[in-house]
C-alpha positions as a Python dict, from the first residue, in 0.01 Angstrom:
ca = {
    (1, 'M'): (0, 0, 0),
    (2, 'K'): (13, -69, -371),
    (3, 'V'): (-250, -304, -515),
    (4, 'A'): (-96, -575, -735),
    (5, 'K'): (-135, -524, -1110),
    (6, 'D'): (-312, -856, -1161),
    (7, 'L'): (-575, -766, -899),
    (8, 'V'): (-623, -422, -1056),
    (9, 'A'): (-664, -584, -1399),
    (10, 'A'): (-910, -844, -1270),
    (11, 'S'): (-1127, -583, -1101),
    (12, 'A'): (-1114, -315, -1373),
    (13, 'T'): (-1417, -423, -1578),
    (14, 'P'): (-1661, -461, -1288),
    (15, 'M'): (-1536, -136, -1133),
    (16, 'V'): (-1593, 68, -1450),
    (17, 'L'): (-1925, -98, -1529),
    (18, 'G'): (-2036, -41, -1169),
    (19, 'I'): (-1946, 327, -1188),
    (20, 'L'): (-2128, 366, -1518),
    (21, 'A'): (-2431, 188, -1368),
    (22, 'E'): (-2451, 487, -1131),
    (23, 'G'): (-2486, 716, -1434),
    (24, 'E'): (-2300, 827, -1745),
    (25, 'S'): (-1956, 973, -1693),
    (26, 'Y'): (-1637, 1078, -1870),
    (27, 'G'): (-1282, 951, -1829),
    (28, 'Y'): (-1139, 1193, -1574),
    (29, 'A'): (-1451, 1166, -1356),
    (30, 'I'): (-1427, 785, -1366),
    (31, 'L'): (-1062, 806, -1254),
    (32, 'R'): (-1160, 1037, -967),
    (33, 'R'): (-1444, 804, -862),
    (34, 'I'): (-1213, 500, -854),
    (35, 'N'): (-965, 694, -643),
    (36, 'E'): (-1245, 808, -411),
    (37, 'L'): (-1400, 459, -376),
    (38, 'S'): (-1063, 307, -287),
    (39, 'G'): (-959, 576, -43),
    (40, 'G'): (-672, 661, -277),
    (41, 'E'): (-538, 304, -285),
    (42, 'L'): (-623, 259, -653),
    (43, 'D'): (-454, 530, -852),
    (44, 'W'): (-542, 440, -1209),
    (45, 'T'): (-389, 618, -1505),
    (46, 'E'): (-544, 721, -1834),
    (47, 'G'): (-329, 450, -1993),
    (48, 'L'): (-526, 189, -1801),
    (49, 'L'): (-873, 342, -1830),
    (50, 'Y'): (-907, 446, -2193),
    (51, 'P'): (-804, 114, -2352),
    (52, 'L'): (-1049, -55, -2113),
    (53, 'L'): (-1331, 184, -2211),
    (54, 'H'): (-1259, 124, -2579),
    (55, 'R'): (-1265, -255, -2525),
    (56, 'L'): (-1592, -233, -2332),
    (57, 'E'): (-1735, -25, -2615),
    (58, 'R'): (-1624, -281, -2878),
    (59, 'L'): (-1791, -555, -2669),
    (60, 'G'): (-2114, -354, -2659),
    (61, 'Y'): (-2107, -307, -2280),
    (62, 'V'): (-2082, 71, -2302),
    (63, 'E'): (-2160, 335, -2560),
    (64, 'S'): (-2023, 684, -2587),
    (65, 'S'): (-2109, 1027, -2719),
    (66, 'W'): (-1930, 1359, -2736),
    (67, 'Q'): (-2091, 1634, -2530),
    (68, 'S'): (-2013, 2000, -2489),
    (69, 'V'): (-2053, 2187, -2164),
    (70, 'T'): (-2063, 2568, -2182),
    (71, 'G'): (-1722, 2713, -2107),
    (72, 'E'): (-1548, 2374, -2114),
    (73, 'R'): (-1400, 2156, -2383),
    (74, 'R'): (-1593, 1867, -2535),
    (75, 'R'): (-1587, 1544, -2340),
    (76, 'K'): (-1658, 1189, -2440),
    (77, 'Y'): (-1924, 1052, -2206),
    (78, 'Y'): (-1974, 679, -2152),
    (79, 'R'): (-2291, 502, -2044),
    (80, 'I'): (-2362, 138, -1970),
    (81, 'T'): (-2582, -58, -2213),
    (82, 'S'): (-2829, -335, -2131),
    (83, 'K'): (-2562, -583, -2240),
    (84, 'G'): (-2320, -411, -2002),
    (85, 'T'): (-2573, -431, -1719),
    (86, 'A'): (-2605, -806, -1778),
    (87, 'E'): (-2225, -839, -1781),
    (88, 'L'): (-2202, -639, -1457),
    (89, 'A'): (-2449, -880, -1292),
    (90, 'E'): (-2238, -1176, -1406),
    (91, 'Q'): (-1916, -1009, -1287),
    (92, 'R'): (-2078, -942, -950),
    (93, 'R'): (-2186, -1305, -919),
    (94, 'Q'): (-1829, -1416, -987),
    (95, 'W'): (-1679, -1165, -744),
    (96, 'D'): (-1930, -1263, -475),
    (97, 'T'): (-1807, -1621, -513),
    (98, 'V'): (-1442, -1515, -483),
    (99, 'V'): (-1505, -1283, -187),
    (100, 'G'): (-1715, -1550, -13),
    (101, 'A'): (-1435, -1804, -50),
    (102, 'L'): (-1176, -1557, 80),
    (103, 'K'): (-1392, -1476, 382),
    (104, 'E'): (-1401, -1845, 464),
    (105, 'I'): (-1022, -1864, 450),
    (106, 'W'): (-925, -1534, 613),
    (107, 'P'): (-1024, -1457, 970),
    (108, 'G'): (-1200, -1124, 1004),
    (109, 'P'): (-1238, -874, 1289),
    (110, 'G'): (-1377, -1048, 1595),
    (111, 'D'): (-1312, -1391, 1445),
    (112, 'S'): (-1151, -1612, 1708),
    (113, 'R'): (-1006, -1855, 1454),
    (114, 'P'): (-629, -1825, 1436),
    (115, 'F'): (-473, -1737, 1104),
    (116, 'R'): (-251, -2033, 1024),
    (117, 'A'): (-10, -2068, 743),
    (118, 'I'): (-52, -2392, 555),
    (119, 'P'): (282, -2573, 526),
    (120, 'V'): (400, -2632, 174),
    (121, 'E'): (560, -2971, 123),
    (122, 'G'): (936, -2955, 95),
    (123, 'L'): (957, -2612, 257),
    (124, 'A'): (884, -2708, 618),
}
């Protein structure tokens, strides 16, 4: 299954901020974590992640620093700021609203309500 681009775009900021709320990280590790969290369903590219990280940095939600690890090349590590933590809380509030509304519409496992398509005028 491929997740639609608009859904990926809408969820990108809270996903990255949520990962950085777990602790500082660098680009490739963030990509691996997203893949892991989604069971491989979200296969982000560097072309999606790095512009997002740069935007989040410009907004003051994350800050970065170059770090060297012995025997490895330098990496740019990102960490969430207090402003980013506040934004993550707001993003979560918004997503909770969306998910709550979807749960009301979509029957879940064990839900005896039938899933009914709503007729669209002129198409029935």
